[in-house]
Each structure stands twice: as C-alpha cells, then as structure tokens.
mmCIF file of C-alpha atoms and ligand atoms in Angstrom:
data_model
loop_
_atom_site.group_PDB
_atom_site.id
_atom_site.type_symbol
_atom_site.label_atom_id
_atom_site.label_comp_id
_atom_site.label_asym_id
_atom_site.label_seq_id
_atom_site.Cartn_x
_atom_site.Cartn_y
_atom_site.Cartn_z
ATOM 1 C CA MET A 220 158.481 132.029 111.603
ATOM 2 C CA LYS A 221 158.177 135.154 112.948
ATOM 3 C CA ILE A 222 155.373 134.754 115.535
ATOM 4 C CA SER A 223 152.933 137.670 116.368
ATOM 5 C CA ARG A 224 149.720 136.729 117.877
ATOM 6 C CA VAL A 225 149.984 134.529 120.993
ATOM 7 C CA LEU A 226 147.295 133.045 123.575
ATOM 8 C CA VAL A 227 148.422 133.014 127.024
ATOM 9 C CA ILE A 228 146.307 130.752 129.280
ATOM 10 C CA GLY A 229 146.511 131.412 132.944
ATOM 11 C CA GLY A 230 147.812 134.889 132.008
ATOM 12 C CA ALA A 231 146.636 136.336 135.285
ATOM 13 C CA GLY A 232 148.750 134.309 137.294
ATOM 14 C CA TYR A 233 152.280 135.025 138.681
ATOM 15 C CA VAL A 234 154.399 133.323 135.941
ATOM 16 C CA GLY A 235 151.822 133.926 133.206
ATOM 17 C CA SER A 236 151.652 137.764 134.070
ATOM 18 C CA HIS A 237 155.443 138.239 133.712
ATOM 19 C CA PHE A 238 155.515 136.124 130.575
ATOM 20 C CA SER A 239 152.704 138.467 128.962
ATOM 21 C CA PHE A 240 154.480 141.528 130.076
ATOM 22 C CA PHE A 241 157.628 140.263 128.612
ATOM 23 C CA ALA A 242 155.601 138.938 125.339
ATOM 24 C CA GLY A 243 154.342 142.419 125.052
ATOM 25 C CA ASN A 244 157.478 144.465 125.393
ATOM 26 C CA ASN A 245 158.976 141.976 122.472
ATOM 27 C CA GLY A 246 156.084 143.393 120.138
ATOM 28 C CA LEU A 247 153.647 140.186 120.553
ATOM 29 C CA LYS A 248 150.044 140.861 120.567
ATOM 30 C CA VAL A 249 149.010 138.921 123.800
ATOM 31 C CA THR A 250 145.487 137.603 124.563
ATOM 32 C CA ILE A 251 145.248 136.373 128.010
ATOM 33 C CA MET A 252 142.563 133.691 128.619
ATOM 34 C CA ASP A 253 141.930 132.870 132.407
ATOM 35 C CA ASN A 254 139.216 131.971 134.733
ATOM 36 C CA LEU A 255 140.787 134.459 137.734
ATOM 37 C CA SER A 256 140.536 131.336 140.127
ATOM 38 C CA LYS A 257 143.982 132.266 141.479
ATOM 39 C CA GLY A 258 144.824 135.171 138.901
ATOM 40 C CA HIS A 259 144.369 138.812 139.281
ATOM 41 C CA ARG A 260 142.673 141.523 137.109
ATOM 42 C CA SER A 261 145.368 143.699 137.880
ATOM 43 C CA ALA A 262 148.361 141.552 136.874
ATOM 44 C CA LEU A 263 146.896 141.402 133.119
ATOM 45 C CA ARG A 264 149.412 142.799 130.744
ATOM 46 C CA CYS A 265 147.691 142.254 127.144
ATOM 47 C CA SER A 266 145.717 143.637 124.530
ATOM 48 C CA GLU A 267 142.840 141.327 124.933
ATOM 49 C CA PHE A 268 141.201 139.527 128.097
ATOM 50 C CA ILE A 269 139.012 136.781 127.709
ATOM 51 C CA GLU A 270 137.964 135.526 131.432
ATOM 52 C CA ALA A 271 136.829 131.844 130.668
ATOM 53 C CA ASP A 272 137.557 128.267 131.892
ATOM 54 C CA LEU A 273 139.713 126.160 129.939
ATOM 55 C CA LEU A 274 137.464 123.155 131.286
ATOM 56 C CA ASN A 275 134.495 124.662 129.131
ATOM 57 C CA TYR A 276 135.528 123.056 126.121
ATOM 58 C CA ASP A 277 132.777 124.251 123.827
ATOM 59 C CA ASN A 278 133.677 127.676 124.607
ATOM 60 C CA PHE A 279 137.409 127.223 123.865
ATOM 61 C CA LEU A 280 136.793 125.439 120.699
ATOM 62 C CA LYS A 281 134.692 128.282 119.272
ATOM 63 C CA HIS A 282 137.311 130.580 120.573
ATOM 64 C CA LEU A 283 140.189 128.734 118.537
ATOM 65 C CA SER A 284 137.637 128.384 115.277
ATOM 66 C CA ASP A 285 137.060 132.059 115.456
ATOM 67 C CA ASN A 286 140.613 133.140 116.115
ATOM 68 C CA LYS A 287 144.310 132.162 114.765
ATOM 69 C CA TYR A 288 147.101 132.188 117.160
ATOM 70 C CA ASP A 289 150.688 131.403 116.056
ATOM 71 C CA ALA A 290 151.345 129.977 119.400
ATOM 72 C CA ILE A 291 149.746 128.937 122.712
ATOM 73 C CA PHE A 292 151.276 129.343 126.164
ATOM 74 C CA HIS A 293 149.843 127.320 128.596
ATOM 75 C CA PHE A 294 150.643 128.552 132.170
ATOM 76 C CA ALA A 295 146.752 127.394 133.818
ATOM 77 C CA ALA A 296 147.121 124.845 136.424
ATOM 78 C CA SER A 297 146.245 123.740 139.994
ATOM 79 C CA CYS A 298 149.968 123.703 141.533
ATOM 80 C CA LEU A 299 149.738 123.373 145.118
ATOM 81 C CA VAL A 300 151.534 119.678 146.077
ATOM 82 C CA GLY A 301 150.031 119.301 149.403
ATOM 83 C CA GLU A 302 146.327 120.141 148.092
ATOM 84 C CA SER A 303 147.029 117.775 145.371
ATOM 85 C CA VAL A 304 147.575 115.035 147.902
ATOM 86 C CA GLN A 305 144.265 115.880 149.665
ATOM 87 C CA ASP A 306 142.130 116.400 146.502
ATOM 88 C CA PRO A 307 143.544 114.774 143.730
ATOM 89 C CA ALA A 308 140.232 114.739 141.694
ATOM 90 C CA GLN A 309 140.497 118.659 141.140
ATOM 91 C CA TYR A 310 144.186 118.208 139.937
ATOM 92 C CA TYR A 311 143.096 115.411 137.432
ATOM 93 C CA LYS A 312 140.289 117.499 136.438
ATOM 94 C CA ASN A 313 141.875 121.146 136.059
ATOM 95 C CA ASN A 314 145.513 119.913 134.631
ATOM 96 C CA ILE A 315 144.943 116.751 132.688
ATOM 97 C CA LEU A 316 141.210 117.197 131.366
ATOM 98 C CA ALA A 317 141.875 120.964 130.888
ATOM 99 C CA ALA A 318 144.973 120.290 129.014
ATOM 100 C CA PHE A 319 143.117 117.607 126.902
ATOM 101 C CA ASN A 320 140.705 120.256 125.994
ATOM 102 C CA MET A 321 143.277 122.675 124.904
ATOM 103 C CA LEU A 322 144.743 119.742 122.823
ATOM 104 C CA GLU A 323 141.692 118.508 121.028
ATOM 105 C CA ALA A 324 140.615 122.142 120.120
ATOM 106 C CA MET A 325 144.157 122.832 118.822
ATOM 107 C CA ARG A 326 143.906 120.168 116.919
ATOM 108 C CA LEU A 327 140.748 120.729 115.337
ATOM 109 C CA THR A 328 141.428 124.206 114.213
ATOM 110 C CA GLY A 329 144.706 123.670 113.021
ATOM 111 C CA HIS A 330 146.941 125.166 115.843
ATOM 112 C CA ASP A 331 150.317 123.454 115.998
ATOM 113 C CA LYS A 332 152.184 125.192 118.543
ATOM 114 C CA VAL A 333 152.137 125.069 122.357
ATOM 115 C CA ILE A 334 154.569 126.252 125.308
ATOM 116 C CA PHE A 335 153.794 124.130 128.378
ATOM 117 C CA SER A 336 154.563 124.604 131.877
ATOM 118 C CA SER A 337 156.084 121.673 133.295
ATOM 119 C CA THR A 338 158.145 121.242 136.786
ATOM 120 C CA CYS A 339 160.560 119.691 138.134
ATOM 121 C CA ALA A 340 158.239 117.714 140.451
ATOM 122 C CA VAL A 341 158.180 115.175 137.534
ATOM 123 C CA TYR A 342 161.225 113.520 138.633
ATOM 124 C CA GLY A 343 160.557 112.910 142.239
ATOM 125 C CA TYR A 344 163.370 111.935 144.687
ATOM 126 C CA PRO A 345 166.512 112.737 143.056
ATOM 127 C CA GLN A 346 168.473 109.735 142.386
ATOM 128 C CA ARG A 347 171.556 111.890 141.234
ATOM 129 C CA LEU A 348 172.191 115.787 141.041
ATOM 130 C CA PRO A 349 172.126 118.221 139.552
ATOM 131 C CA LEU A 350 168.774 116.711 137.850
ATOM 132 C CA ASP A 351 169.123 116.376 134.039
ATOM 133 C CA GLU A 352 165.958 115.619 131.401
ATOM 134 C CA ASN A 353 167.106 111.940 131.377
ATOM 135 C CA HIS A 354 166.577 111.311 135.211
ATOM 136 C CA PRO A 355 164.044 108.788 135.541
ATOM 137 C CA LYS A 356 160.547 110.136 136.349
ATOM 138 C CA ASN A 357 159.033 108.864 139.664
ATOM 139 C CA PRO A 358 156.527 111.853 140.605
ATOM 140 C CA ILE A 359 155.446 111.370 144.403
ATOM 141 C CA SER A 360 152.612 113.749 143.961
ATOM 142 C CA PRO A 361 149.470 113.839 142.008
ATOM 143 C CA TYR A 362 150.719 117.352 141.229
ATOM 144 C CA GLY A 363 153.716 116.094 139.581
ATOM 145 C CA ARG A 364 151.952 113.034 138.030
ATOM 146 C CA THR A 365 149.557 115.047 136.170
ATOM 147 C CA LYS A 366 152.009 117.361 134.661
ATOM 148 C CA LEU A 367 154.257 114.196 133.500
ATOM 149 C CA ALA A 368 150.890 112.808 132.278
ATOM 150 C CA ILE A 369 150.347 116.069 130.177
ATOM 151 C CA GLU A 370 154.031 115.835 128.839
ATOM 152 C CA TRP A 371 153.135 112.506 127.771
ATOM 153 C CA MET A 372 149.967 113.509 126.012
ATOM 154 C CA LEU A 373 152.092 116.252 124.351
ATOM 155 C CA GLU A 374 154.112 113.538 122.866
ATOM 156 C CA ASP A 375 151.452 111.669 121.778
ATOM 157 C CA TYR A 376 149.851 114.472 120.071
ATOM 158 C CA ASN A 377 152.839 115.628 118.141
ATOM 159 C CA VAL A 378 153.675 112.102 116.853
ATOM 160 C CA ALA A 379 149.875 111.543 115.665
ATOM 161 C CA TYR A 380 148.593 115.014 114.817
ATOM 162 C CA GLY A 381 151.893 117.172 114.429
ATOM 163 C CA ILE A 382 151.225 119.340 117.496
ATOM 164 C CA ARG A 383 154.640 120.977 118.348
ATOM 165 C CA SER A 384 155.540 121.261 121.826
ATOM 166 C CA ALA A 385 157.846 122.858 124.289
ATOM 167 C CA GLN A 386 157.683 121.266 127.490
ATOM 168 C CA LEU A 387 159.468 123.541 130.257
ATOM 169 C CA ARG A 388 160.346 121.879 133.475
ATOM 170 C CA TYR A 389 160.910 125.052 136.154
ATOM 171 C CA PHE A 390 162.831 124.550 139.152
ATOM 172 C CA ASN A 391 161.552 127.370 141.746
ATOM 173 C CA ALA A 392 160.184 130.286 140.207
ATOM 174 C CA ALA A 393 160.839 133.414 142.077
ATOM 175 C CA GLY A 394 161.308 137.298 141.498
ATOM 176 C CA CYS A 395 158.996 139.700 139.992
ATOM 177 C CA GLU A 396 158.725 143.346 138.560
ATOM 178 C CA PRO A 397 157.745 145.586 141.014
ATOM 179 C CA ASP A 398 158.366 148.741 139.137
ATOM 180 C CA PHE A 399 155.902 147.326 136.444
ATOM 181 C CA GLY A 400 153.091 146.377 139.074
ATOM 182 C CA LEU A 401 153.929 142.865 139.043
ATOM 183 C CA GLY A 402 154.871 140.427 141.980
ATOM 184 C CA GLU A 403 154.114 137.219 143.726
ATOM 185 C CA ASP A 404 150.703 136.819 145.067
ATOM 186 C CA HIS A 405 149.431 133.108 145.740
ATOM 187 C CA LYS A 406 146.822 132.438 147.974
ATOM 188 C CA PRO A 407 147.850 130.474 150.251
ATOM 189 C CA GLU A 408 151.647 131.416 149.720
ATOM 190 C CA THR A 409 153.661 127.983 149.976
ATOM 191 C CA HIS A 410 156.950 129.633 148.378
ATOM 192 C CA LEU A 411 159.546 130.351 150.791
ATOM 193 C CA ILE A 412 160.910 133.751 149.449
ATOM 194 C CA PRO A 413 157.575 135.886 149.562
ATOM 195 C CA ASN A 414 157.151 133.989 152.900
ATOM 196 C CA VAL A 415 160.532 135.144 154.481
ATOM 197 C CA VAL A 416 159.834 138.591 153.192
ATOM 198 C CA ARG A 417 156.292 138.733 154.353
ATOM 199 C CA PHE A 418 157.642 137.780 157.811
ATOM 200 C CA ALA A 419 160.519 140.092 157.569
ATOM 201 C CA LEU A 420 158.036 142.960 156.708
ATOM 202 C CA LYS A 421 155.562 142.023 159.759
ATOM 203 C CA LEU A 422 152.992 141.151 157.119
ATOM 204 C CA SER A 423 152.549 137.691 159.018
ATOM 205 C CA ASP A 424 153.324 136.235 162.418
ATOM 206 C CA GLU A 425 154.498 133.110 161.441
ATOM 207 C CA LEU A 426 157.719 131.857 159.523
ATOM 208 C CA THR A 427 158.056 127.916 159.487
ATOM 209 C CA ILE A 428 161.391 125.858 157.987
ATOM 210 C CA PHE A 429 160.054 122.281 157.565
ATOM 211 C CA GLY A 430 163.033 120.166 158.568
ATOM 212 C CA ASP A 431 166.253 120.922 159.935
ATOM 213 C CA ASP A 432 167.566 117.548 159.516
ATOM 214 C CA TYR A 433 168.248 116.960 155.980
ATOM 215 C CA PRO A 434 171.716 115.811 154.549
ATOM 216 C CA THR A 435 172.536 119.412 153.132
ATOM 217 C CA ARG A 436 175.172 121.794 154.379
ATOM 218 C CA ASP A 437 172.786 123.490 157.093
ATOM 219 C CA GLY A 438 170.319 120.921 157.282
ATOM 220 C CA THR A 439 167.582 122.631 155.490
ATOM 221 C CA CYS A 440 166.240 121.925 152.029
ATOM 222 C CA VAL A 441 168.454 123.217 148.918
ATOM 223 C CA ARG A 442 166.049 124.831 145.884
ATOM 224 C CA ASP A 443 167.205 126.439 142.426
ATOM 225 C CA TYR A 444 165.425 129.824 142.170
ATOM 226 C CA ILE A 445 164.858 130.835 138.573
ATOM 227 C CA HIS A 446 163.615 134.376 137.964
ATOM 228 C CA VAL A 447 160.022 134.537 136.307
ATOM 229 C CA MET A 448 161.758 136.891 133.428
ATOM 230 C CA ASP A 449 164.209 134.550 132.996
ATOM 231 C CA LEU A 450 161.625 132.047 132.362
ATOM 232 C CA ALA A 451 159.804 134.215 130.181
ATOM 233 C CA ASP A 452 162.795 134.808 127.991
ATOM 234 C CA ALA A 453 163.160 130.889 127.786
ATOM 235 C CA HIS A 454 159.451 130.763 126.519
ATOM 236 C CA LEU A 455 160.001 133.085 123.481
ATOM 237 C CA LYS A 456 163.037 131.212 122.589
ATOM 238 C CA ALA A 457 161.673 127.747 123.068
ATOM 239 C CA CYS A 458 158.652 128.951 121.010
ATOM 240 C CA SER A 459 161.197 130.084 118.247
ATOM 241 C CA LYS A 460 162.781 126.588 118.355
ATOM 242 C CA LEU A 461 159.722 124.910 117.423
ATOM 243 C CA ASP A 462 160.630 126.035 113.932
ATOM 244 C CA GLU A 463 163.531 123.691 113.818
ATOM 245 C CA VAL A 464 162.278 120.678 116.314
ATOM 246 C CA PRO A 465 158.844 119.136 116.868
ATOM 247 C CA MET A 466 159.194 118.669 120.434
ATOM 248 C CA ILE A 467 161.712 119.817 123.299
ATOM 249 C CA ARG A 468 161.886 119.399 126.924
ATOM 250 C CA TYR A 469 164.209 121.435 128.936
ATOM 251 C CA ASN A 470 164.852 122.043 132.634
ATOM 252 C CA LEU A 471 164.807 125.641 133.355
ATOM 253 C CA GLY A 472 166.972 126.460 136.436
ATOM 254 C CA THR A 473 170.239 127.918 137.239
ATOM 255 C CA GLY A 474 172.314 125.087 138.475
ATOM 256 C CA ARG A 475 172.994 126.504 142.024
ATOM 257 C CA GLY A 476 171.059 125.841 145.078
ATOM 258 C CA TYR A 477 170.478 127.556 148.018
ATOM 259 C CA THR A 478 169.580 126.365 151.465
ATOM 260 C CA ASN A 479 166.144 127.441 153.528
ATOM 261 C CA LEU A 480 168.424 129.126 155.843
ATOM 262 C CA GLU A 481 170.618 130.942 153.064
ATOM 263 C CA VAL A 482 167.419 132.465 151.680
ATOM 264 C CA VAL A 483 166.408 133.669 155.160
ATOM 265 C CA ASP A 484 169.837 135.072 155.512
ATOM 266 C CA SER A 485 169.764 137.204 152.356
ATOM 267 C CA VAL A 486 166.086 138.466 153.710
ATOM 268 C CA ARG A 487 167.889 139.333 156.806
ATOM 269 C CA ARG A 488 170.739 141.156 155.625
ATOM 270 C CA ILE A 489 168.896 142.972 152.881
ATOM 271 C CA SER A 490 165.934 144.154 154.992
ATOM 272 C CA GLY A 491 167.919 144.663 158.025
ATOM 273 C CA VAL A 492 165.438 142.547 160.370
ATOM 274 C CA ASP A 493 166.591 139.530 162.390
ATOM 275 C CA ILE A 494 164.478 137.127 161.367
ATOM 276 C CA LYS A 495 163.862 134.122 163.555
ATOM 277 C CA PRO A 496 162.241 131.088 161.908
ATOM 278 C CA LYS A 497 160.257 128.382 163.919
ATOM 279 C CA TYR A 498 161.437 124.923 162.783
ATOM 280 C CA GLY A 499 158.658 122.268 161.964
ATOM 281 C CA PRO A 500 158.846 118.660 160.800
ATOM 282 C CA ARG A 501 159.794 117.601 157.350
ATOM 283 C CA ARG A 502 156.939 117.750 154.635
ATOM 284 C CA PRO A 503 155.913 114.441 153.371
ATOM 285 C CA GLY A 504 157.605 114.506 149.665
ATOM 286 C CA ASP A 505 159.806 117.031 150.004
ATOM 287 C CA PRO A 506 163.241 116.114 148.693
ATOM 288 C CA ALA A 507 166.348 117.558 150.395
ATOM 289 C CA GLU A 508 167.965 119.210 147.433
ATOM 290 C CA LEU A 509 166.187 119.935 143.930
ATOM 291 C CA VAL A 510 168.658 121.483 141.704
ATOM 292 C CA ALA A 511 168.620 121.728 137.712
ATOM 293 C CA ASP A 512 171.111 120.620 135.211
ATOM 294 C CA ALA A 513 170.137 123.301 132.690
ATOM 295 C CA ALA A 514 172.968 122.529 130.114
ATOM 296 C CA LEU A 515 170.296 121.584 127.370
ATOM 297 C CA ALA A 516 168.385 124.773 127.480
ATOM 298 C CA HIS A 517 171.795 126.712 127.625
ATOM 299 C CA GLU A 518 172.911 125.335 124.676
ATOM 300 C CA ASN A 519 169.668 124.578 122.307
ATOM 301 C CA LEU A 520 167.964 127.842 123.071
ATOM 302 C CA ASP A 521 170.939 130.093 123.458
ATOM 303 C CA TRP A 522 169.429 130.917 126.852
ATOM 304 C CA LYS A 523 170.990 132.152 130.145
ATOM 305 C CA PRO A 524 169.680 133.395 133.312
ATOM 306 C CA THR A 525 170.442 136.859 133.932
ATOM 307 C CA ARG A 526 168.184 137.774 136.947
ATOM 308 C CA SER A 527 168.433 135.169 139.115
ATOM 309 C CA ASP A 528 170.917 136.091 141.645
ATOM 310 C CA LEU A 529 169.133 135.427 145.039
ATOM 311 C CA ASP A 530 169.987 138.850 146.645
ATOM 312 C CA SER A 531 168.693 140.692 143.740
ATOM 313 C CA ILE A 532 165.486 138.618 143.707
ATOM 314 C CA VAL A 533 165.109 139.027 147.548
ATOM 315 C CA LYS A 534 165.351 143.055 147.075
ATOM 316 C CA GLU A 535 162.285 143.058 144.245
ATOM 317 C CA VAL A 536 160.375 140.727 146.480
ATOM 318 C CA ILE A 537 160.916 143.055 149.437
ATOM 319 C CA LYS A 538 160.062 146.275 147.109
ATOM 320 C CA TRP A 539 156.898 144.636 145.600
ATOM 321 C CA PHE A 540 155.425 143.473 149.225
ATOM 322 C CA SER A 541 156.845 146.960 150.344
ATOM 323 C CA LEU A 542 154.337 148.688 147.619
ATOM 324 C CA CYS A 543 151.719 146.318 147.842
ATOM 325 C CA PRO A 544 151.517 144.602 151.406
ATOM 326 C CA GLN A 545 148.223 142.931 150.598
ATOM 327 C CA GLY A 546 149.465 141.757 147.068
ATOM 328 C CA TYR A 547 147.266 142.732 144.206
ATOM 329 C CA PRO A 548 144.118 144.924 145.147
ATOM 330 C CA ASN A 549 141.784 142.364 143.675
HETATM 331 N N1 LIG B 611 155.663 128.952 140.369
HETATM 332 C C1 LIG B 611 156.461 128.068 140.391
HETATM 333 O O1 LIG B 611 157.512 128.097 141.127
HETATM 334 C C2 LIG B 611 156.356 126.890 139.448
HETATM 335 C C3 LIG B 611 157.351 125.792 139.420
HETATM 336 C C4 LIG B 611 157.127 124.800 138.426
HETATM 337 C C5 LIG B 611 156.196 124.863 137.544
HETATM 338 N N2 LIG B 611 154.858 125.928 137.551
HETATM 339 C C6 LIG B 611 153.855 125.678 136.714
HETATM 340 O O2 LIG B 611 153.874 127.029 136.185
HETATM 341 C C7 LIG B 611 152.356 127.453 135.851
HETATM 342 C C8 LIG B 611 152.114 129.020 136.626
HETATM 343 O O3 LIG B 611 152.348 128.887 137.879
HETATM 344 P P1 LIG B 611 151.980 129.873 138.801
HETATM 345 O O4 LIG B 611 152.937 129.979 140.177
HETATM 346 O O5 LIG B 611 151.951 131.099 137.735
HETATM 347 O O6 LIG B 611 150.415 129.616 139.186
HETATM 348 P P2 LIG B 611 149.181 130.787 139.554
HETATM 349 O O7 LIG B 611 148.212 129.648 140.093
HETATM 350 O O8 LIG B 611 150.000 131.862 139.932
HETATM 351 O O9 LIG B 611 148.654 130.761 137.982
HETATM 352 C C9 LIG B 611 148.088 129.812 137.114
HETATM 353 C C10 LIG B 611 146.804 130.961 136.500
HETATM 354 O O10 LIG B 611 145.699 129.826 135.900
HETATM 355 C C11 LIG B 611 144.589 130.207 136.037
HETATM 356 N N3 LIG B 611 143.954 129.009 135.882
HETATM 357 C C12 LIG B 611 143.719 127.870 136.578
HETATM 358 N N4 LIG B 611 142.815 127.126 135.973
HETATM 359 C C13 LIG B 611 142.420 127.620 135.010
HETATM 360 C C14 LIG B 611 141.483 127.159 134.211
HETATM 361 N N5 LIG B 611 140.848 125.847 134.097
HETATM 362 N N6 LIG B 611 140.843 128.193 133.062
HETATM 363 C C15 LIG B 611 141.680 129.174 133.176
HETATM 364 N N7 LIG B 611 142.476 129.630 133.802
HETATM 365 C C16 LIG B 611 143.171 128.847 134.821
HETATM 366 C C17 LIG B 611 144.388 131.098 137.753
HETATM 367 O O11 LIG B 611 143.598 131.672 137.591
HETATM 368 C C18 LIG B 611 145.893 131.536 137.740
HETATM 369 O O12 LIG B 611 145.632 132.802 136.837
HETATM 370 C C19 LIG B 611 151.571 126.375 136.402
HETATM 371 O O13 LIG B 611 151.570 125.528 135.523
HETATM 372 C C20 LIG B 611 152.746 125.479 137.411
HETATM 373 O O14 LIG B 611 152.120 124.303 137.423
HETATM 374 C C21 LIG B 611 155.098 126.708 138.644
#
C-alpha cells in the first residue's frame, strides 16, 4: 500500500525532525504531534503541527478518531540513561504509559501500523560483538527497560489485535542537515559528537571523556554512529515492509565503531583546533563497545547507510554549530 498521510509523534525532536523533513521530501503529508518538552518549534518540518502530550489519552483518542493516518511514527520518549536511573518514574510514565495510550487509541480507531524508535540499550552489556538482534536482552537502565517493555507490548498487540509494528533499534544517532536548518540540540547534551564540536568552537568550557581504561584500542569507549538521514530512510523502508510482514525488529547501525578519541581526532583534524579533553571516571552502565550487526536491515529492507562516514558527520555538526551556536532559537 502506498502511504500518503502520516503522524509523527515527537517530530520536533532531533531524530523526528529529520525524519519529518525526509518524509515530506518523499511526498508524504506529515502531521507532527509534540508537547515541545524537548523539541523545538523551529525544527518542525510538516504540513500540520499539533502541540499535545501523548500522556493526554482522551485528547489523543479524539484526534485519531477524527483523522485517519496510513502509519504512525513514534519518536517521543524520555531518553537520558543517567536521568532514568535518578528518576525512573518519569521514564515508566512518559515511555511506557504514553506508548500504551498510543496503542490503545490505535486499537480503538483502526490504526494498524506503527514504527517505533527502540535502542541498542535493550541489549545491556554485550556478550558478543557485533550485536545482532538475537543477542540476549538484559537492559541495565530504566531507559533501556522501558524500551524493551514497549517492544513486548508491540508484540502482544500484534498477536492479539493485529497492530503491525517496526521496532528499530538505533545505535548512536548522529549528523544533521545544517543546510536545511536542522541540527542536534538536546538540553542537556549527552552525546559525544556535538559536545566535542561545541568544545572545539569554544561554545563550552569543558570536555570530559568518561573512562580511558576500557579494553579497547585506545582505552576509550567504542560506539557505532548512524546518520539521522540514514535512520529516516530506514524508517520509510520499514514502514513499507509492514505490508509483507506483521512485525519486524532490526538494528540500525553501520557495523563500524569509533572510539571516543577517534571522534575527538576527527573534530581536531576538521576544525583545525587542538582539542585537549579531560578524563573522568567511567560512567556506570557504559559498555566498552557497542557496535551493530545490521545485516537484517541491510538485507530485508534493502537499506544501506550512505551518510554515516564519521568525518562527513563531523563537518555537518561543525557547520550547524557555526550557523547556530546556541542551537535552535527557541
Ligand atoms: N538520539 C539517539 O542517539 C537515539 C538512540 C537510540 C534511540 N533513540 C530514540 O529515538 C527517539 C528520538 O530521540 P531524539 O534524540 O530525537 O530525542 P528528542 O528528545 O530530541 O526528541 C523526542 C521528542 O519527543 C517529544 N516528546 C517527549 N515526550 C512526549 C510526550 N509525552 N508527548 C509528546 N511529545 C513528547 C519531545 O518534546 C521531543 O521533541 C527516542 O525515542 C529515543 O529513545 C535515540
């Protein structure tokens, strides 16, 4: 079935705004729903925006009763690992309860297709690398646990009510579209690339690398960076795949990992600034290495990352912060 009208929940955020931009460019009519708790009005790329909270079930049910979407893309979540340890209640509420609201409203209004942002945090500490989808799931943070619980909920809703779902486990989302006014602007920012770039551009005073005694090639953590536009492409392909199969769960990554110091080195080379990070202790729950085996997505979605080269990502992020040193204006 050719989809034409989609609802993007959390579309004012980092990944959701890039997806909405991509979907619009691919001819889809995009409605975004976001409560703007973390998102940005100037990141909106859609034909219609609804400022609303998914936790408001009655409101959402009414919206889905009055509107028919071909698919729903769910990006809205609380997604800071450390914060989830400090305040799990927020995570169980904003992730699990809100996803439950969405699924209930979908069930009652005959919406049967959802594409869900999951995460490699569902795996916990790797027992083998690269991580494939069958790797045991032992999430170590409330954040990862809520995502895994939602995956289970999606599976049960598929079996019982026929709601089809794509559950996409991203590794580290990175990169942006500075030429189209889109960037990464989380507050607080916990992701390495924007933090290294901000430090190089003197937009922040401190850069800490957490742990230099990991069993990796230079002692720092290894992560797999996947460009947000590659993620966007995989989302549309996953949505089409749901015409053939009722449920899919795929890793989205490149299969190549970079150490924290390799990221610092890339920013140093490209910006020409000699960056000297500080070293702090390891953060609890940070595995030494997280790298995806994304063969399933590559084969079954006919998807291949085309924009995830680290140096290109770094160039874009430097451009974004040069154009918008404080991030989005609102
Ligand atoms: N960024 C990454 O590296 C990464 C990696 C793995 C998984 N993910 C997942 O991808 C998704 C998007 O991540 P992101 O980095 O774009 O996060 P983000 O915080 O930038 O975006 C989330 C958006 O959802 C909105 N939102 C949150 N709760 C809401 C609610 N109850 N009702 C309506 N809107 C709500 C926020 O305002 C924000 O605009 C999340 O589900 C996250 O868990 C992200």
